[in-house]
Coordinates of C-alpha atoms in Angstrom, one line a residue:
Chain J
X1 CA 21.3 -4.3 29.5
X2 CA 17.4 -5.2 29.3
X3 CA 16.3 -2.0 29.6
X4 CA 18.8 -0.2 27.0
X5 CA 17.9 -2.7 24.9
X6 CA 14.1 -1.9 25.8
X7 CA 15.3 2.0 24.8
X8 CA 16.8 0.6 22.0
X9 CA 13.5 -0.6 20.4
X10 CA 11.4 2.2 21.3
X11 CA 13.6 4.2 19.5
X12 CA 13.6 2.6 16.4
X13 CA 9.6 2.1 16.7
X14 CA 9.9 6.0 17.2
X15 CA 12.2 6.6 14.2
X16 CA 10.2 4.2 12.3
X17 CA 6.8 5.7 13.4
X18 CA 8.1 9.2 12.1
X19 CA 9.8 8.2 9.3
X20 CA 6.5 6.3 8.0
X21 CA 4.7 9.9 8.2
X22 CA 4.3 10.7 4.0
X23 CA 4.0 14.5 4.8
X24 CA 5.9 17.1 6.5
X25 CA 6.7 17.3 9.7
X26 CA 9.5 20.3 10.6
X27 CA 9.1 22.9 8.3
X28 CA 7.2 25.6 6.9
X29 CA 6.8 25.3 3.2
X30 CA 6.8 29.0 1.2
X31 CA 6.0 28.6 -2.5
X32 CA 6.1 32.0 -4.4
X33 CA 5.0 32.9 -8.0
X34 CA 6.1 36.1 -9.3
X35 CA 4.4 37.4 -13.0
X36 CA 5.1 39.9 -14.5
X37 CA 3.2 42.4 -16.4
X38 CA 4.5 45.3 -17.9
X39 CA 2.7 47.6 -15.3
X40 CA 2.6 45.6 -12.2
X41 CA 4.2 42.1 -10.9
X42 CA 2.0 40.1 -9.3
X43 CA 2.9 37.0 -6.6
X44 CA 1.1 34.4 -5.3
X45 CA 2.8 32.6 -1.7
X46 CA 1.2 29.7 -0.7
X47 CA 2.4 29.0 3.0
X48 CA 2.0 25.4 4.2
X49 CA 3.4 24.8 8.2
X50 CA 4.2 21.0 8.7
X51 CA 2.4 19.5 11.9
X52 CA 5.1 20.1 14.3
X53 CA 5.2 23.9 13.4
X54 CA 1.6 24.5 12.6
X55 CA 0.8 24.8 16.3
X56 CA 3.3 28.0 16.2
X57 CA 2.1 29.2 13.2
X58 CA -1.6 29.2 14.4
X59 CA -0.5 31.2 17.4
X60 CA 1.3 33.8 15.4
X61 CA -2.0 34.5 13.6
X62 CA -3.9 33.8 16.2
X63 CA -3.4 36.5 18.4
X64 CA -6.4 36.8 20.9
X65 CA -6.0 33.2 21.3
X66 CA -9.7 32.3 20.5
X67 CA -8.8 29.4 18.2
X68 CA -9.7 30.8 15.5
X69 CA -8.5 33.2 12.6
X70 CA -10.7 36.8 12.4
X71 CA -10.4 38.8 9.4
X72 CA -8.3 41.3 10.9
X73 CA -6.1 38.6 12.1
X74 CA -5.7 37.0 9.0
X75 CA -5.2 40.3 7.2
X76 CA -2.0 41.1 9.7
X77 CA -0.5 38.3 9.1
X78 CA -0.9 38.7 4.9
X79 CA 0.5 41.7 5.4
X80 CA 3.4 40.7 7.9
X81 CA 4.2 38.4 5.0
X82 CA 4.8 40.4 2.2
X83 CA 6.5 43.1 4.6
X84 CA 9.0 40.3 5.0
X85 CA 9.3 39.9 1.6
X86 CA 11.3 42.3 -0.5
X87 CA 11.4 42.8 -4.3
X88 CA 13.4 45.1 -5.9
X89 CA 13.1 46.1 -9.9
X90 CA 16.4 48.2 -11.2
X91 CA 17.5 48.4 -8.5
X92 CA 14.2 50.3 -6.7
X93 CA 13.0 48.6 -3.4
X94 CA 9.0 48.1 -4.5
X95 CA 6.8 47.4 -2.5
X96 CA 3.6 44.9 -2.2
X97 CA 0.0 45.0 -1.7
X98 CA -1.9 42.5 -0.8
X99 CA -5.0 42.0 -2.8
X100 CA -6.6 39.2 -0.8
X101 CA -5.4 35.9 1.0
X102 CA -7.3 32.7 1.6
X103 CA -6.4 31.0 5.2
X104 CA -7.0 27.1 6.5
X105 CA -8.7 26.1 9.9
X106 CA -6.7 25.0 12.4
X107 CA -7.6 21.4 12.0
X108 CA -6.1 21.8 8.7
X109 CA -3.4 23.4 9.5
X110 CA -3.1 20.8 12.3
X111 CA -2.7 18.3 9.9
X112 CA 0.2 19.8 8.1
X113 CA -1.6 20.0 4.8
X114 CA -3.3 23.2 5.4
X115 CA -2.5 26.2 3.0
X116 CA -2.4 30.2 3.7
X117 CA -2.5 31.4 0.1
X118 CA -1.8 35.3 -0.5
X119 CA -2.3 37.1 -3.6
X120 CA -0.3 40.6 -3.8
X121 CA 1.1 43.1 -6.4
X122 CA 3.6 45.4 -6.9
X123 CA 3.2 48.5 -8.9
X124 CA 6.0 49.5 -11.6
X125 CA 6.2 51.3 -14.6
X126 CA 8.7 50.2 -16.6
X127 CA 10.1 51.5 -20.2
X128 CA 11.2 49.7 -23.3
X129 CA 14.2 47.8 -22.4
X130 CA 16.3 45.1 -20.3
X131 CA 15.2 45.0 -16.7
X132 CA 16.4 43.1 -13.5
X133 CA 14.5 41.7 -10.6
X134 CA 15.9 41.0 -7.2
X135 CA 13.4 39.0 -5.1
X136 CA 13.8 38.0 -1.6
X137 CA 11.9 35.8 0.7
X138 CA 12.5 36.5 4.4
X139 CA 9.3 34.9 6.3
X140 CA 10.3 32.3 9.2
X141 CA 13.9 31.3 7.5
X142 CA 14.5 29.1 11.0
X143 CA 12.0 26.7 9.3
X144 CA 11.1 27.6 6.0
X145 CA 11.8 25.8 2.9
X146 CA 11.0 27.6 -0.1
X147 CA 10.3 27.1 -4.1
X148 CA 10.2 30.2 -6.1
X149 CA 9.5 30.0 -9.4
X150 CA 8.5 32.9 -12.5
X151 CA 5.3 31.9 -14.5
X152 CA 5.9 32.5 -18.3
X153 CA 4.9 36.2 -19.0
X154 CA 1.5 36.4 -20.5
X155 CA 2.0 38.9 -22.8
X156 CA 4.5 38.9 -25.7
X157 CA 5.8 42.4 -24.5
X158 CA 8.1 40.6 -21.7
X159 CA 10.7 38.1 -22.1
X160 CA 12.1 36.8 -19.4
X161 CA 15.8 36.4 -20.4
X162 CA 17.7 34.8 -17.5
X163 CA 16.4 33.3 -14.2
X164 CA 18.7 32.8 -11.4
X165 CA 17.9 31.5 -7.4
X166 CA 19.8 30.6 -4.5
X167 CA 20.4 27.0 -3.5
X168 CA 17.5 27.0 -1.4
X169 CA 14.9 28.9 -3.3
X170 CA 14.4 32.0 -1.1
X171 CA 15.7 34.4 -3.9
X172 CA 15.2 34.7 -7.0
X173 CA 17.2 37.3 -9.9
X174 CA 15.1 37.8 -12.8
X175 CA 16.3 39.6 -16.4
X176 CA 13.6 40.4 -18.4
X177 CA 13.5 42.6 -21.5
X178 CA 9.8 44.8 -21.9
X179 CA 9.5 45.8 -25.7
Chain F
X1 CA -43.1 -20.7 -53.4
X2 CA -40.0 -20.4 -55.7
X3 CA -36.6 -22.1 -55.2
X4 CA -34.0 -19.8 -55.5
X5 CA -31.5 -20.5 -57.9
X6 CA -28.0 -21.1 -57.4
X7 CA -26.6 -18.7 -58.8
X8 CA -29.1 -16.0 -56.9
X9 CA -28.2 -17.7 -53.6
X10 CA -24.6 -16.8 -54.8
X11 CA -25.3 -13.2 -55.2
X12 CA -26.8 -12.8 -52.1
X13 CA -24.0 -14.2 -50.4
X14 CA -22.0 -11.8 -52.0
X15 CA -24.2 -8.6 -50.6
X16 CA -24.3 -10.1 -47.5
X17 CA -20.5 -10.4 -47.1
X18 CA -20.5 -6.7 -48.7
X19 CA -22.8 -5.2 -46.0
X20 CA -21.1 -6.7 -43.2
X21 CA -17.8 -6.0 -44.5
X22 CA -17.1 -2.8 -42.3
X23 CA -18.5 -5.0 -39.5
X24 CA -15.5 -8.0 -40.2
X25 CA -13.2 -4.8 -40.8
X26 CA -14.2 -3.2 -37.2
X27 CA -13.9 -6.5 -35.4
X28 CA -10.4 -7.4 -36.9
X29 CA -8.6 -3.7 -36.2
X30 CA -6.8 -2.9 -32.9
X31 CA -8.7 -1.0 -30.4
X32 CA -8.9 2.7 -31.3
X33 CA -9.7 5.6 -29.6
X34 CA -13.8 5.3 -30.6
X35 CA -13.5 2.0 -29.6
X36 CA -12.2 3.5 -25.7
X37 CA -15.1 5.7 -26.0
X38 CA -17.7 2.9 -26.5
X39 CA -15.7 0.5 -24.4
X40 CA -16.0 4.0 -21.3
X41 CA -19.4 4.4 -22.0
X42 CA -20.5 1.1 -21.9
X43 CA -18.3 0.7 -18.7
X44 CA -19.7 3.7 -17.6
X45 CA -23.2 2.4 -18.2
X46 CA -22.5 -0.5 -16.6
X47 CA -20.9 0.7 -13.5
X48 CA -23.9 3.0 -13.0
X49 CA -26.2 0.2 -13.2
X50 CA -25.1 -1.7 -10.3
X51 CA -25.8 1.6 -8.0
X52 CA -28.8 2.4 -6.3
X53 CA -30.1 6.0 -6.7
X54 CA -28.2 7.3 -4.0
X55 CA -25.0 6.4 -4.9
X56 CA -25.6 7.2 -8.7
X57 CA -26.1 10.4 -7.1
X58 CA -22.7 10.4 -5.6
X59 CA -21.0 9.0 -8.4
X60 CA -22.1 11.0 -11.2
X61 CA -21.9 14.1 -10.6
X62 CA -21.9 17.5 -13.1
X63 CA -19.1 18.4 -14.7
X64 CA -17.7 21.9 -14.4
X65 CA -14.8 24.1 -13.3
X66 CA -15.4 23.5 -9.6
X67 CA -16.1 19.6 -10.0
X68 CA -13.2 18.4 -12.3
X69 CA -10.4 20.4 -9.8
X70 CA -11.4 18.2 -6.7
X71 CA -8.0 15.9 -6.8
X72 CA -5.4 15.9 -4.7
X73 CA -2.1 14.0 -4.0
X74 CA -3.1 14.2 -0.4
X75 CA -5.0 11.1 1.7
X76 CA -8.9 11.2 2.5
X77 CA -8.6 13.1 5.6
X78 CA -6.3 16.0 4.5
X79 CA -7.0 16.5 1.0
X80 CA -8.2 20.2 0.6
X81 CA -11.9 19.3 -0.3
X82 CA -13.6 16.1 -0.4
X83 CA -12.9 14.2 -3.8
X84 CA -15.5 12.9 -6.1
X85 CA -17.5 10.5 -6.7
X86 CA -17.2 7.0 -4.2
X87 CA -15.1 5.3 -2.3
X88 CA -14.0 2.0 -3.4
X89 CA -14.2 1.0 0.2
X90 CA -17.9 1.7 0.4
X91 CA -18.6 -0.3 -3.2
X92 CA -19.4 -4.5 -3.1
X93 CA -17.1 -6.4 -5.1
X94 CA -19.0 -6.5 -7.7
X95 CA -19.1 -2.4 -8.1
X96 CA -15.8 -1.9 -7.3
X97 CA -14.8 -4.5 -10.5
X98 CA -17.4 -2.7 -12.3
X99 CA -16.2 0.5 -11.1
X100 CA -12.1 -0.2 -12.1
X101 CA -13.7 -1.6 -15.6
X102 CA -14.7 1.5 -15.8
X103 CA -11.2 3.3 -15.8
X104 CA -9.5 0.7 -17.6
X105 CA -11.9 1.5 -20.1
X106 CA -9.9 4.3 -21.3
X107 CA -6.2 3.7 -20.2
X108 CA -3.7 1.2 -21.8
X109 CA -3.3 -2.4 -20.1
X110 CA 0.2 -1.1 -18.8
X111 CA -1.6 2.1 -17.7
X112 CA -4.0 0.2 -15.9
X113 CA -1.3 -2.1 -14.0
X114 CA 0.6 1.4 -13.3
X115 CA -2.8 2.6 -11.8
X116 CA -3.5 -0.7 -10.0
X117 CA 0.0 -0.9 -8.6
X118 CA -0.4 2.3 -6.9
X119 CA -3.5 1.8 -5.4
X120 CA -1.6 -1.5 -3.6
X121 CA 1.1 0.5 -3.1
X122 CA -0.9 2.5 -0.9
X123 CA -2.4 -0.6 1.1
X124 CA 1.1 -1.4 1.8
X125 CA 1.7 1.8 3.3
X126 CA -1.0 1.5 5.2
X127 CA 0.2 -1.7 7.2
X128 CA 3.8 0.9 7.5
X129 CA 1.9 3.6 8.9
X130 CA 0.1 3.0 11.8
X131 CA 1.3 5.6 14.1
X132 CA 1.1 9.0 12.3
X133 CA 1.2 11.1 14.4
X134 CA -2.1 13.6 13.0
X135 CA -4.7 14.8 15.1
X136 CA -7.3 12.7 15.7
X137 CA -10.2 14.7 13.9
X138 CA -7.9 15.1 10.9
X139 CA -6.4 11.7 10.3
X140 CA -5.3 10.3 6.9
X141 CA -6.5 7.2 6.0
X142 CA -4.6 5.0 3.1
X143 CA -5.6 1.6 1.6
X144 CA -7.1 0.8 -1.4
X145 CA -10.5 1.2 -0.2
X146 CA -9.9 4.8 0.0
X147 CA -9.5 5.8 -3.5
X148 CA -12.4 7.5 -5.5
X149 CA -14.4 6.8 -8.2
X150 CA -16.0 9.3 -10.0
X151 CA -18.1 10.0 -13.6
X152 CA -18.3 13.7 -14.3
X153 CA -21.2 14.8 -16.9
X154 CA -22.7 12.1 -18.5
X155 CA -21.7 9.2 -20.5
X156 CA -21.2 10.3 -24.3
X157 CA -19.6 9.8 -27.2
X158 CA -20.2 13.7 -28.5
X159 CA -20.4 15.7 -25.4
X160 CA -17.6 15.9 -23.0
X161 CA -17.6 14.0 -20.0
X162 CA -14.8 12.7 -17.3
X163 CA -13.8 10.1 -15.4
X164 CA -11.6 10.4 -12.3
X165 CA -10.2 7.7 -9.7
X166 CA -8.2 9.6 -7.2
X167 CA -6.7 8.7 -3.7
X168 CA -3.5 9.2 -2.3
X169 CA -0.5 9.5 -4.8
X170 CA -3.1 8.9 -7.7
X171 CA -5.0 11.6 -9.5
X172 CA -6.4 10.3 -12.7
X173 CA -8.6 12.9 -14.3
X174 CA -9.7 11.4 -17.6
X175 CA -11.6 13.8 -20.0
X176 CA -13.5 12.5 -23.0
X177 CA -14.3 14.6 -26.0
X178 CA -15.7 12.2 -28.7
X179 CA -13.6 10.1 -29.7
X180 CA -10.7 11.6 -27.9
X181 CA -9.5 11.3 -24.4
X182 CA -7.2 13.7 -22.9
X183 CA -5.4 12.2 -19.2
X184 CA -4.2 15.9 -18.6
X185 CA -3.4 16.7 -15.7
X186 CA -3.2 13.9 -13.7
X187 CA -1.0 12.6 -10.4
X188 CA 0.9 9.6 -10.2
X189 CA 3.5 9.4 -6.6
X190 CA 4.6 5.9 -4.7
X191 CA 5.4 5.9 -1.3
X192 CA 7.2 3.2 -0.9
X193 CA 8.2 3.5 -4.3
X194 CA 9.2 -0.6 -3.9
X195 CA 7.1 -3.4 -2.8
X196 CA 6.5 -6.6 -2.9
X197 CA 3.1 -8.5 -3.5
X198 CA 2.6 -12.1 -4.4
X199 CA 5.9 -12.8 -4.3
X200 CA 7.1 -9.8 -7.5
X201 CA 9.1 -6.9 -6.4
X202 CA 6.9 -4.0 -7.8
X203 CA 8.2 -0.3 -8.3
X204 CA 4.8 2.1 -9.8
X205 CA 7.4 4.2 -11.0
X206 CA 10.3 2.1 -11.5
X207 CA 10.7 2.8 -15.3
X208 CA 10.4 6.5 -14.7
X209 CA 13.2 7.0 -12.2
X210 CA 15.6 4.7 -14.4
X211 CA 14.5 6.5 -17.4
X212 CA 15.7 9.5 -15.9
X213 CA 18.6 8.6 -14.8
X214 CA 19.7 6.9 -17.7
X215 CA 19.1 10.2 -19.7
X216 CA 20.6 12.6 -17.4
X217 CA 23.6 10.6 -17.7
X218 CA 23.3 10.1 -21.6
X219 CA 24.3 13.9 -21.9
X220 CA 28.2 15.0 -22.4
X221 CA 28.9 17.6 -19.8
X222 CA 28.1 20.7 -21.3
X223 CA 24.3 19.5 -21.6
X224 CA 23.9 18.1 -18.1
X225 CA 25.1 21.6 -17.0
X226 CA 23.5 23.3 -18.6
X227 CA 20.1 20.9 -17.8
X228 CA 21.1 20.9 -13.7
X229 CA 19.5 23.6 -11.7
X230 CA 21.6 24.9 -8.9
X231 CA 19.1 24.8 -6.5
X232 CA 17.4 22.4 -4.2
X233 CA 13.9 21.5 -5.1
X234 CA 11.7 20.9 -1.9
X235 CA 8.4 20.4 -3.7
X236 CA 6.7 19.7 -6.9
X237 CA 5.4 23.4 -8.8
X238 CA 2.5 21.7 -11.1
X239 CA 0.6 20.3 -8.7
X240 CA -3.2 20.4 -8.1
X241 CA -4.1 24.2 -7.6
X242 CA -2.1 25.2 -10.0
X243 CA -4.3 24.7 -13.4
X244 CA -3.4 27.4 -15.9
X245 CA -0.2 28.3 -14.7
X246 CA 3.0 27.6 -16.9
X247 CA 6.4 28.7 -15.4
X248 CA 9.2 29.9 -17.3
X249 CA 10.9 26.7 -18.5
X250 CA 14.5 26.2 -17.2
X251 CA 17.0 23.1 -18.2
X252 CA 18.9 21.9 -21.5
X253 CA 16.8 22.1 -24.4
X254 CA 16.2 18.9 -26.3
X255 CA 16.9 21.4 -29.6
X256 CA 20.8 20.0 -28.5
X257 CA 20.1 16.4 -27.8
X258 CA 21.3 14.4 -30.4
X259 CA 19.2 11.5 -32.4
X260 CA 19.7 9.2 -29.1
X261 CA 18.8 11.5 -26.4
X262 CA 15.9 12.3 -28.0
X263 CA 14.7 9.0 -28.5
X264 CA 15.5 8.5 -24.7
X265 CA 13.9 11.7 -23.4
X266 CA 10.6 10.4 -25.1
X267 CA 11.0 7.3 -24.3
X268 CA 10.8 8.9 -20.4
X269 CA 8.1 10.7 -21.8
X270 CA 6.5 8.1 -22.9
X271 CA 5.9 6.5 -19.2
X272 CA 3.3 9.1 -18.6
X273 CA 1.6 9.7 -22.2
X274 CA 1.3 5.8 -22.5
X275 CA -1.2 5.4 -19.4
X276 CA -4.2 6.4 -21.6
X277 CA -4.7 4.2 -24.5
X278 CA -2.5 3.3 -27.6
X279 CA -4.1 5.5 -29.9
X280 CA -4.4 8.5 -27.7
X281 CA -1.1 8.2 -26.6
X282 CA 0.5 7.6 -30.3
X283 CA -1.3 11.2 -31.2
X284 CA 0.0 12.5 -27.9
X285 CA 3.6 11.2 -28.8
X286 CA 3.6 12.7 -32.0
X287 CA 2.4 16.2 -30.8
X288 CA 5.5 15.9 -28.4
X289 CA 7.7 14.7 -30.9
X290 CA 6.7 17.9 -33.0
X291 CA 7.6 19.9 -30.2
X292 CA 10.6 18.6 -28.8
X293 CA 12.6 20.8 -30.1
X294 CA 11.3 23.4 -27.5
X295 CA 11.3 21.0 -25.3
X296 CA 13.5 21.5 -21.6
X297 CA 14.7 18.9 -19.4
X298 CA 16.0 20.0 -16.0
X299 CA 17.3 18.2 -13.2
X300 CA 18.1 18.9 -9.3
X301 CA 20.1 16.4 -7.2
X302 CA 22.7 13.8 -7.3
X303 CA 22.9 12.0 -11.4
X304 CA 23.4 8.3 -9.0
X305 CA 20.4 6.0 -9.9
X306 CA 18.9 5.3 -6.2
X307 CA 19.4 9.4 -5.2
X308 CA 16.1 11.3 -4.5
X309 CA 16.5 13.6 -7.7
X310 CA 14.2 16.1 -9.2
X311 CA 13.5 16.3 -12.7
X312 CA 11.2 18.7 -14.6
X313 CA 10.5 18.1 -18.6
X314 CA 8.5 21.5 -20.0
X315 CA 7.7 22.0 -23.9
X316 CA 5.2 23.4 -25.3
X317 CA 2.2 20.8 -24.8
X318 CA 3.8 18.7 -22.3
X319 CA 4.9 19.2 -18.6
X320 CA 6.0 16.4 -16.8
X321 CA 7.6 16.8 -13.2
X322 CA 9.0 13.7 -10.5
X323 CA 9.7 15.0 -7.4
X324 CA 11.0 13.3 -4.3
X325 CA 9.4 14.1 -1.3
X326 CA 10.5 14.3 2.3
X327 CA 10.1 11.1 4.5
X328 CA 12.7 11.3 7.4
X329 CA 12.6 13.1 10.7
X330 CA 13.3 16.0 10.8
X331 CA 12.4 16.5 7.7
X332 CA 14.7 19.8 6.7
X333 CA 17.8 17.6 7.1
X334 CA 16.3 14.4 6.0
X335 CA 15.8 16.0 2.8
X336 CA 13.4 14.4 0.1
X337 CA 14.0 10.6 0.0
X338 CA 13.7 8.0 -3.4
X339 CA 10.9 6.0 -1.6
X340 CA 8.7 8.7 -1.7
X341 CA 7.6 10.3 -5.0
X342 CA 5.1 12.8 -6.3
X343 CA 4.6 13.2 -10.0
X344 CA 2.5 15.3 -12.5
X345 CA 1.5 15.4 -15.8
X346 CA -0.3 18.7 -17.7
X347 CA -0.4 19.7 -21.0
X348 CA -0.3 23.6 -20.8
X349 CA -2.7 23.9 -23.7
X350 CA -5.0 21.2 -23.1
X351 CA -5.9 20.6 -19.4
X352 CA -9.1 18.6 -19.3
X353 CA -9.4 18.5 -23.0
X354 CA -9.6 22.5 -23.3
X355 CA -8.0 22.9 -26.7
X356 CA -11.0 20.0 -28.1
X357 CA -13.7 21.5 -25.8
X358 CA -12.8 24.8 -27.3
X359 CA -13.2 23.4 -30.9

């Protein structure tokens, strides 16, 4: 009785311990930009692994194991990214390059705070007229959570004309009109 | 030596109650925005004062691109780059009340208490959270003592110049430009979003929640459908990192809303515009007002007061996003909680006083 009480209380100080933690914990936050131009779309992923997942994160990048992340392994894993990513404009699979990528240290990353940004673009050339946009974020869906979200075209030659997303934010259909 | 008559000792009376006239008038008038800016720089002058040269170093730093960026909802410890300026920790008593002088300087008196509520907020979550579970050489630290002070250019009343206090959940990036002050973009966030301290029940962000959820439930059905997005909202989109960026805005427009829900939405508004002082916040107001027509209100999660919902208002010169934040283990399924909030506040066109510093 003394003792499952005992278990009793360490659980809740666990639950309570966890619970007090402000940041995450589980999952691997994916936050995408899209813009479009009339010529190109651009996207910017910001890629932010809670503590409990940043440990598998770092190894996926970190392939030779040396604790930290080389250029060539940083650049991989950009590109492994986007590959997993998959945009189509009228209905034309496209397909991006990445332009360049920022990564954290692992004591960032450690502390679940630590961001992989990448910066890539899709080349299009589109006509005068209504367009659609299928985007599709496939990258770690066992823990991802994603936001996906279209910045306001900077040129008056777009308008985006309807936005629409799955429940959890790893697609996103975009009509646009280019004039 | 000649008397002076009394009817010259009657004149000059009179010129001397006529030169000091603007003097009587300045006294008597409620504080105004030039009255913040004397009221900052003096406070400014003052805080400065009490530093040696070191920390003055520390404290007051150059303004530019690189320098006015460094906030961050995040902790010391895990915030992307060091903030600016000193911790209050690391100030006497007698710098640190310089030092909050200082910001008060600018803000309303129900700014101030918002700004003061969440630095306590934040020393009651340190006392919850004891055991987080970081590593060792990357460990947040919460508590009042670590929020940062910070004076960015110098001290002016024609040259721009900023002042910043930032810690966790609080990012409060004032920008002066003469007589003006812009509080765009700033952070406010609670976690716990209710305490208590000396014996009052205190919510930072009380008003804004309820706000909210009296609007979203002000609207007749076709609004609130067309103002809820069908999507779950894990994070906030406008935070720091993201300066210049504007999405495409999504929600019901305020174009629909009648007399009443407009008054309510800026009323909500109204929570974040009125932390800087009366008169920068009335011109603020009435720039939104202007707008609000093009105005969007959008909204993610249950319309139950007490839910952890996501709300996003975008117009023109005004984006204002609460979003709830995840608290509970494991996170995914725990979903964001109400006890745990991030906000922000940009103006699109007018980030750290752009549009005057552009003039």
């Amino acid at each position: 009785m003394r003792q499952k009480t005992l278990f009793a209380i360490a659980g809740v100080l666990l639950i309570l311990a966890r619970s007090a933690s402000a940041h995450r914990l589980d999952e691997y936050l994916q936050a995408t930009r899209l813009s479009l131009s009339p010529n190109e779309v651009g996207i910017e992923i910001d890629l932010t692994p809670g503590v409990d997942v940043a440990p598998l994160i770092f190894s996926l990048i970190n392939t030779d194991h040396d604790g930290r992340i080389s250029p060539s392994e940083a650049e991989r894993y950009a590109n492994q990214v986007m590959r997993e990513t998959a945009l189509d404009i009228d209905g034309h699979r496209s397909q991006f390059i990445v332009l360049k990528y920022e990564f954290p240290s692992f004591q960032e990353m450690s502390a679940g705070e630590g961001t992989i940004r990448i910066y890539a673009r899709a080349i299009w050339q589109g006509s005068a007229g209504a367009h659609h946009l299928v985007y599709q974020n496939n990258h770690k869906t066992d823990f991802g959570v994603y936001l996906v979200n279209a910045l306001r075209p900077g040129t008056p030659a777009i308008e985006i004309t309807e936005q629409r997303r799955d429940p959890f934010q790893r697609g996103m259909n975009l009509a646009f009109v280019l004039r | 030596m000649n008397i002076p008559s009394h009817r010259s000792l009657l004149l000059l009376f009179v010129l001397v109650l006529l030169a000091a006239s603007p003097l009587l008038l300045s006294t008597q008038r409620k504080p105004d925005a030039t009255d913040a800016t004397v009221k900052a720089i003096a406070a400014a002058q003052a805080f400065l004062s009490t530093l040696n040269e070191h920390q003055r170093k520390v404290v007051n730093v150059e303004l530019n691109e690189d320098t006015r960026i460094r906030w961050s909802n995040l902790p010391t410890g895990i915030a992307p780059y060091p903030r600016n300026g000193m911790r209050l920790g690391d100030l006497t008593p007698a710098q640190q009340e310089a030092a909050l002088k200082l910001v008060a300087a600018p803000l309303s008196p129900q700014g101030y208490q918002k700004v003061i509520n969440i630095v306590n907020g934040d020393e009651v979550f340190k006392t919850m959270a004891p055991s987080l579970r970081f590593r060792e050489n990357t460990a947040p630290v919460f508590g009042r003592g670590e929020f940062y002070v910070a004076i960015l250019g110098k001290p002016s009343a024609t040259t721009p110049w900023m002042i910043q206090l930032g810690g966790h959940h609080l990012g409060i990036n004032i920008t002066l430009v003469g007589s003006q002050h812009v509080l765009t973009p700033s952070h406010t966030g609670a976690q716990p979003a209710t305490y208590s301290m000396n014996g009052q029940t205190i919510r930072p962000l009380g008003k804004e929640n309820d706000k909210a959820f009296a609007l979203i439930n002000a609207l007749s059905a076709a609004q609130r459908k067309q103002a809820m997005l069908d999507y779950y909202v894990a994070d906030g989109v406008l935070g720091p990192g993201h300066d210049g960026e504007v999405i495409q805005p999504e929600g019901v427009r305020a174009a629909s809303f009648t007399e009443r829900q407009q008054a309510m939405l800026l009323d909500l508004v109204q929570e974040w515009v009125s932390i800087i002082n009366e008169t920068d916040a009335k011109a603020k107001m009435a720039e939104v007002k202007r707008n609000l027509a093009d105005t969007f209100f959008a909204w993610s999660g249950p319309t139950t007061n007490g839910s952890a919902s996501y709300f996003r208002i975008q117009g023109p010169t005004v984006e204002i996003e609460y979003a709830p934040q995840c608290v509970a283990v494991p996170c995914g399924s725990g979903r964001p909680s109400p006890d745990h909030i991030h906000t922000f506040y940009r103006d699109p066109t007018n980030d750290y006083g752009a549009k005057l510093i552009a003039r």
